[in-house]
CSV table of C-alpha atoms in Angstrom, one decimal:
chain,number,residue,atom,x,y,z
G,80,MET,CA,-60.3,-28.0,-135.4
G,81,PRO,CA,-62.7,-30.5,-137.0
G,82,SER,CA,-60.3,-33.3,-137.4
G,83,PRO,CA,-60.2,-34.2,-133.7
G,84,PHE,CA,-64.0,-34.2,-133.9
G,85,LEU,CA,-63.8,-36.7,-136.7
G,86,HIS,CA,-61.5,-38.8,-134.6
G,87,ALA,CA,-64.0,-38.9,-131.8
G,88,PHE,CA,-66.8,-39.8,-134.3
G,89,LEU,CA,-64.8,-42.6,-136.1
G,90,SER,CA,-63.5,-44.0,-132.9
G,91,GLY,CA,-67.0,-44.2,-131.5
G,92,LEU,CA,-68.2,-46.3,-134.4
G,93,LEU,CA,-65.7,-49.0,-133.7
G,94,PRO,CA,-64.5,-48.4,-130.1
G,95,GLY,CA,-60.9,-49.4,-129.3
G,96,ARG,CA,-59.7,-49.3,-132.9
G,97,ARG,CA,-57.4,-46.8,-134.5
G,98,PHE,CA,-58.2,-45.5,-138.0
G,99,ARG,CA,-55.4,-45.1,-140.6
G,100,LEU,CA,-55.6,-45.0,-144.3
G,101,ARG,CA,-53.0,-47.8,-144.4
G,102,ALA,CA,-54.9,-49.7,-141.7
G,103,ARG,CA,-54.4,-53.5,-141.6
G,104,ARG,CA,-58.2,-53.9,-141.0
G,105,PRO,CA,-59.9,-53.3,-144.3
G,106,ALA,CA,-63.2,-54.6,-142.8
G,107,ALA,CA,-63.1,-51.9,-140.2
G,108,LEU,CA,-62.7,-49.2,-142.9
G,109,PHE,CA,-65.4,-50.7,-145.0
G,110,GLY,CA,-67.8,-50.7,-142.0
G,111,THR,CA,-66.9,-47.1,-141.2
G,112,ALA,CA,-67.6,-46.0,-144.8
G,113,ILE,CA,-71.0,-47.8,-144.8
G,114,PHE,CA,-71.9,-46.3,-141.4
G,115,ALA,CA,-71.0,-42.8,-142.7
G,116,LEU,CA,-73.2,-43.3,-145.7
G,117,LEU,CA,-76.1,-44.3,-143.4
G,118,LEU,CA,-75.5,-41.2,-141.2
G,119,SER,CA,-75.6,-39.0,-144.3
G,120,ALA,CA,-78.9,-40.6,-145.5
G,121,CYS,CA,-80.5,-40.2,-142.0
G,122,ALA,CA,-79.4,-36.5,-141.8
G,123,SER,CA,-82.2,-35.3,-144.1
G,124,THR,CA,-84.9,-37.0,-142.0
G,125,SER,CA,-83.6,-35.5,-138.7
G,126,GLN,CA,-83.1,-31.9,-139.9
G,127,THR,CA,-85.8,-30.4,-137.7
G,128,ALA,CA,-84.7,-32.2,-134.6
G,129,ASN,CA,-81.1,-31.2,-135.2
G,130,ASN,CA,-82.1,-27.5,-135.6
G,131,GLU,CA,-83.7,-27.7,-132.2
G,132,GLN,CA,-80.5,-29.2,-130.8
G,133,ASP,CA,-78.3,-26.5,-132.5
G,134,PRO,CA,-79.9,-23.2,-131.6
G,135,TRP,CA,-76.5,-21.5,-131.6
G,136,GLU,CA,-75.7,-22.6,-135.2
G,137,SER,CA,-74.7,-19.1,-136.5
G,138,VAL,CA,-72.0,-18.8,-133.7
G,139,ASN,CA,-71.0,-22.4,-134.0
G,140,ARG,CA,-70.4,-22.1,-137.7
G,141,LYS,CA,-68.0,-19.2,-137.1
G,142,VAL,CA,-66.0,-21.2,-134.5
G,143,PHE,CA,-66.1,-24.1,-136.9
G,144,SER,CA,-64.6,-22.0,-139.7
G,145,PHE,CA,-61.8,-20.8,-137.3
G,146,ASN,CA,-61.1,-24.5,-136.4
G,147,GLU,CA,-61.0,-25.4,-140.0
G,148,THR,CA,-58.4,-22.7,-140.8
G,149,ALA,CA,-56.3,-23.7,-137.8
G,150,ASP,CA,-56.4,-27.3,-139.0
G,151,LYS,CA,-55.5,-26.5,-142.6
G,152,TYR,CA,-52.5,-24.3,-141.8
G,153,LEU,CA,-51.2,-25.8,-138.5
G,154,ALA,CA,-52.5,-29.2,-137.4
G,155,LYS,CA,-52.7,-31.0,-140.7
G,156,PRO,CA,-49.2,-30.0,-142.0
G,157,VAL,CA,-47.6,-31.1,-138.6
G,158,ALA,CA,-49.5,-34.4,-138.7
G,159,GLU,CA,-48.4,-35.0,-142.3
G,160,ALA,CA,-44.8,-34.4,-141.4
G,161,TYR,CA,-45.1,-36.7,-138.4
G,162,ASP,CA,-46.8,-39.4,-140.6
G,163,ARG,CA,-43.9,-39.2,-143.1
G,164,VAL,CA,-41.1,-39.6,-140.6
G,165,THR,CA,-42.6,-41.9,-138.1
G,166,PRO,CA,-42.9,-45.7,-138.9
G,167,GLU,CA,-46.4,-47.0,-138.8
G,168,PHE,CA,-45.6,-49.5,-136.0
G,169,LEU,CA,-44.4,-46.6,-133.8
G,170,GLN,CA,-47.5,-44.6,-134.5
G,171,GLN,CA,-49.6,-47.6,-133.6
G,172,GLY,CA,-47.6,-48.1,-130.4
G,173,PHE,CA,-47.8,-44.5,-129.4
G,174,GLY,CA,-51.6,-44.6,-130.0
G,175,ASN,CA,-51.9,-47.7,-127.9
G,176,MET,CA,-49.9,-46.1,-125.0
G,177,PHE,CA,-52.3,-43.1,-125.0
G,178,ASP,CA,-55.3,-45.4,-125.2
G,179,ASN,CA,-53.9,-47.3,-122.2
G,180,LEU,CA,-53.6,-44.1,-120.2
G,181,GLY,CA,-57.1,-43.3,-121.1
G,182,ASP,CA,-58.4,-46.6,-119.7
G,183,VAL,CA,-57.8,-45.1,-116.2
G,184,GLY,CA,-60.3,-42.4,-117.1
G,185,ASN,CA,-62.7,-45.1,-118.4
G,186,LEU,CA,-62.4,-47.0,-115.2
G,187,PHE,CA,-63.1,-43.8,-113.2
G,188,HIS,CA,-66.2,-43.0,-115.2
G,189,ASP,CA,-67.4,-46.6,-115.1
G,190,LEU,CA,-67.5,-46.5,-111.3
G,191,LEU,CA,-69.4,-43.2,-111.3
G,192,GLN,CA,-72.1,-45.0,-113.4
G,193,ALA,CA,-72.0,-48.1,-111.2
G,194,LYS,CA,-70.9,-50.2,-114.3
G,195,PHE,CA,-68.9,-52.6,-112.3
G,196,SER,CA,-68.5,-55.2,-115.0
G,197,ALA,CA,-67.2,-52.6,-117.4
G,198,ALA,CA,-64.9,-51.3,-114.6
G,199,ALA,CA,-63.4,-54.7,-114.2
G,200,THR,CA,-62.8,-54.9,-118.0
G,201,ASP,CA,-61.2,-51.5,-118.2
G,202,GLY,CA,-59.1,-52.1,-115.0
G,203,GLY,CA,-58.0,-55.4,-116.4
G,204,ARG,CA,-57.0,-53.8,-119.7
G,205,PHE,CA,-54.9,-51.2,-117.9
G,206,PHE,CA,-53.1,-53.9,-115.8
G,207,ILE,CA,-52.5,-56.3,-118.7
G,208,ASN,CA,-51.3,-53.7,-121.2
G,209,THR,CA,-49.2,-51.8,-118.6
G,210,THR,CA,-47.3,-55.0,-117.6
G,211,VAL,CA,-47.4,-57.5,-120.5
G,212,GLY,CA,-48.0,-54.8,-123.1
G,213,VAL,CA,-44.9,-52.8,-122.1
G,214,MET,CA,-46.5,-49.7,-120.7
G,215,GLY,CA,-49.3,-50.0,-123.2
G,216,PHE,CA,-47.2,-50.0,-126.3
G,217,PHE,CA,-48.9,-53.3,-127.3
G,218,ASP,CA,-52.6,-53.8,-126.9
G,219,VAL,CA,-52.4,-57.3,-125.5
G,220,ALA,CA,-55.7,-57.0,-123.7
G,221,GLY,CA,-57.5,-56.3,-127.0
G,222,HIS,CA,-56.0,-59.5,-128.5
G,223,ILE,CA,-57.5,-61.6,-125.7
G,224,GLY,CA,-61.0,-60.1,-126.0
G,225,LEU,CA,-60.9,-57.1,-123.6
G,226,HIS,CA,-61.8,-54.4,-126.1
G,227,ARG,CA,-61.4,-50.8,-125.4
G,228,ARG,CA,-64.4,-48.7,-124.6
G,229,SER,CA,-64.9,-44.9,-124.3
G,230,GLU,CA,-66.4,-43.2,-121.2
G,231,ASP,CA,-66.3,-39.6,-120.0
G,232,PHE,CA,-68.1,-37.4,-117.5
G,233,GLY,CA,-70.6,-36.2,-120.1
G,234,GLN,CA,-71.7,-39.8,-120.4
G,235,VAL,CA,-71.9,-40.0,-116.6
G,236,LEU,CA,-74.2,-37.0,-116.5
G,237,GLY,CA,-76.3,-38.5,-119.3
G,238,TYR,CA,-76.5,-41.9,-117.4
G,239,TRP,CA,-78.0,-40.1,-114.4
G,240,GLY,CA,-80.6,-38.3,-116.5
G,241,VAL,CA,-79.0,-34.9,-117.4
G,242,GLY,CA,-80.1,-33.8,-120.8
G,243,PRO,CA,-77.5,-32.9,-123.5
G,244,GLY,CA,-78.4,-29.2,-123.8
G,245,PRO,CA,-77.5,-27.2,-127.0
G,246,TYR,CA,-74.9,-28.4,-129.4
G,247,MET,CA,-71.7,-26.4,-129.3
G,248,ILE,CA,-68.5,-26.0,-131.2
G,249,LEU,CA,-65.6,-25.2,-128.9
G,250,PRO,CA,-62.4,-23.4,-130.2
G,251,VAL,CA,-59.8,-26.1,-130.9
G,252,LEU,CA,-61.6,-28.8,-129.0
G,253,GLY,CA,-64.5,-29.0,-131.5
G,254,PRO,CA,-68.0,-30.5,-131.2
G,255,SER,CA,-69.6,-30.8,-127.8
G,256,THR,CA,-72.8,-30.2,-126.0
G,257,LEU,CA,-73.5,-28.0,-123.0
G,258,ARG,CA,-73.6,-31.1,-120.8
G,259,ASP,CA,-70.3,-32.5,-122.2
G,260,THR,CA,-68.6,-29.1,-121.9
G,261,ALA,CA,-69.6,-28.9,-118.2
G,262,GLY,CA,-67.9,-32.3,-117.7
G,263,LEU,CA,-64.6,-31.3,-119.2
G,264,PRO,CA,-63.0,-30.3,-115.9
G,265,VAL,CA,-63.9,-33.6,-114.3
G,266,ASP,CA,-62.5,-35.5,-117.4
G,267,SER,CA,-59.1,-33.9,-116.7
G,268,LEU,CA,-58.9,-35.4,-113.2
G,269,PRO,CA,-58.1,-39.0,-114.1
G,270,ASP,CA,-56.0,-38.0,-117.2
G,271,LEU,CA,-52.6,-39.3,-116.4
G,272,VAL,CA,-50.9,-37.1,-119.0
G,273,ASN,CA,-52.3,-34.0,-117.2
G,274,GLN,CA,-51.0,-35.4,-113.9
G,275,ALA,CA,-47.4,-35.5,-115.0
G,276,SER,CA,-45.5,-33.2,-112.6
G,277,HIS,CA,-42.7,-32.2,-115.0
G,278,ILE,CA,-44.2,-29.4,-117.0
G,279,ARG,CA,-42.1,-29.8,-120.2
G,280,THR,CA,-42.8,-33.6,-120.3
G,281,ARG,CA,-46.5,-33.0,-119.7
G,282,ASN,CA,-46.7,-30.5,-122.6
G,283,GLN,CA,-44.7,-32.8,-124.9
G,284,LEU,CA,-47.0,-35.7,-124.2
G,285,ARG,CA,-50.0,-33.5,-124.8
G,286,ALA,CA,-48.6,-32.4,-128.2
G,287,LEU,CA,-47.6,-35.9,-129.2
G,288,ARG,CA,-51.1,-37.2,-128.4
G,289,LEU,CA,-52.8,-34.5,-130.5
G,290,VAL,CA,-50.4,-34.9,-133.4
G,291,ASP,CA,-50.8,-38.7,-133.3
G,292,LYS,CA,-54.6,-38.5,-133.3
G,293,ARG,CA,-54.5,-36.0,-136.2
G,294,ALA,CA,-52.2,-38.2,-138.2
G,295,GLY,CA,-54.5,-41.1,-137.8
G,296,LEU,CA,-57.2,-39.1,-139.6
G,297,LEU,CA,-55.3,-38.2,-142.7
G,298,GLY,CA,-57.5,-39.0,-145.7
G,299,LYS,CA,-60.6,-39.6,-143.6
G,300,GLU,CA,-62.2,-36.4,-144.7
G,301,ASP,CA,-63.3,-38.2,-147.9
G,302,LEU,CA,-65.9,-40.0,-145.7
G,303,ILE,CA,-67.8,-36.6,-145.4
G,304,SER,CA,-70.5,-35.8,-147.8
G,305,GLY,CA,-72.6,-32.7,-148.2
G,306,ASP,CA,-72.2,-29.8,-145.9
G,307,LYS,CA,-69.2,-30.6,-143.6
G,308,TYR,CA,-70.6,-28.7,-140.6
G,309,THR,CA,-73.9,-30.5,-140.7
G,310,PHE,CA,-72.4,-33.9,-141.4
G,311,ILE,CA,-70.0,-33.6,-138.4
G,312,ARG,CA,-72.8,-32.2,-136.1
G,313,ASP,CA,-75.2,-35.1,-137.0
G,314,ALA,CA,-72.5,-37.7,-136.7
G,315,PHE,CA,-71.4,-36.3,-133.3
G,316,LEU,CA,-74.9,-36.2,-131.8
G,317,GLN,CA,-75.8,-39.7,-133.0
G,318,ARG,CA,-72.5,-41.0,-131.6
G,319,ARG,CA,-73.1,-39.4,-128.2
G,320,GLU,CA,-76.6,-40.9,-128.0
G,321,PHE,CA,-75.1,-44.3,-128.9
G,322,LEU,CA,-72.4,-44.1,-126.3
G,323,ILE,CA,-74.7,-42.8,-123.5
G,324,SER,CA,-77.2,-45.6,-124.1
G,325,ASP,CA,-74.3,-48.1,-124.3
G,326,GLY,CA,-75.4,-49.0,-127.8
G,327,GLU,CA,-79.0,-49.7,-127.0
G,328,VAL,CA,-80.5,-47.6,-129.8
G,329,VAL,CA,-83.9,-48.5,-131.1
G,330,ASP,CA,-84.8,-47.3,-134.6
G,331,ASP,CA,-88.1,-48.3,-136.1
G,332,ALA,CA,-86.6,-47.9,-139.6
G,333,PHE,CA,-84.3,-50.8,-138.9
G,334,GLY,CA,-86.7,-53.0,-136.9
G,335,ASP,CA,-85.7,-54.5,-133.6
G,336,GLU,CA,-82.2,-55.6,-134.7
G,337,ASP,CA,-79.3,-54.0,-132.8
G,338,PHE,CA,-75.9,-53.1,-134.2
G,339,ASP,CA,-74.4,-56.4,-133.1
G,340,ALA,CA,-76.5,-58.2,-135.8
G,341,TRP,CA,-74.6,-56.3,-138.5
G,342,GLU,CA,-71.1,-57.5,-137.3
């Protein structure tokens, strides 16, 4: 369903931050909206390149349509119900806890890329938030400057020179590339939710994580302009390039300034 894809995209713009329509960070939402507009403007100039990256577009669009339908009639209604009955501080806390568990995966993938400084940060985040942050319910590490990052095995492969391959839409999971899809089995290894031995508890945690992520996106579809499939595809591919290069993206249209200059 496309909404988890949007979550990945929006989270990538401002790593470590959760996006809610009622967010207490108006500057973050404003920055997200501006970035979305920039992506939309850039889409027309990169159409040829994206067509080369999306040779399976006809099949992808069919899977995308299926995901849209599943989101409309299943995921979104459940997320709306969850959002109505769950206080915002609990939603934020649950999201923080899942992010904390995800820091183990970030640490694992940092080490595979020999990013030892980043590994120290992610390891420190997990230790601080697990202890002082009450099993990650509070993002104490973020408040002291240890901001969350996002790493996965697709980025590991990209770091060591493996090309992205064709763009893909996976059923339920959403946007991906051939490289990222090949990395999914490895991504599951350090996922502590998947390692829970009690099957019922594991499935409940998986469901809660998905619902909480979808609830965090309610209302964010308004950021999309033009053809939804194309917008999400272009945003996803640009975000993956940004993550794999660790933000070192050079664009002649913007001169030699990096993204930090805009903050």
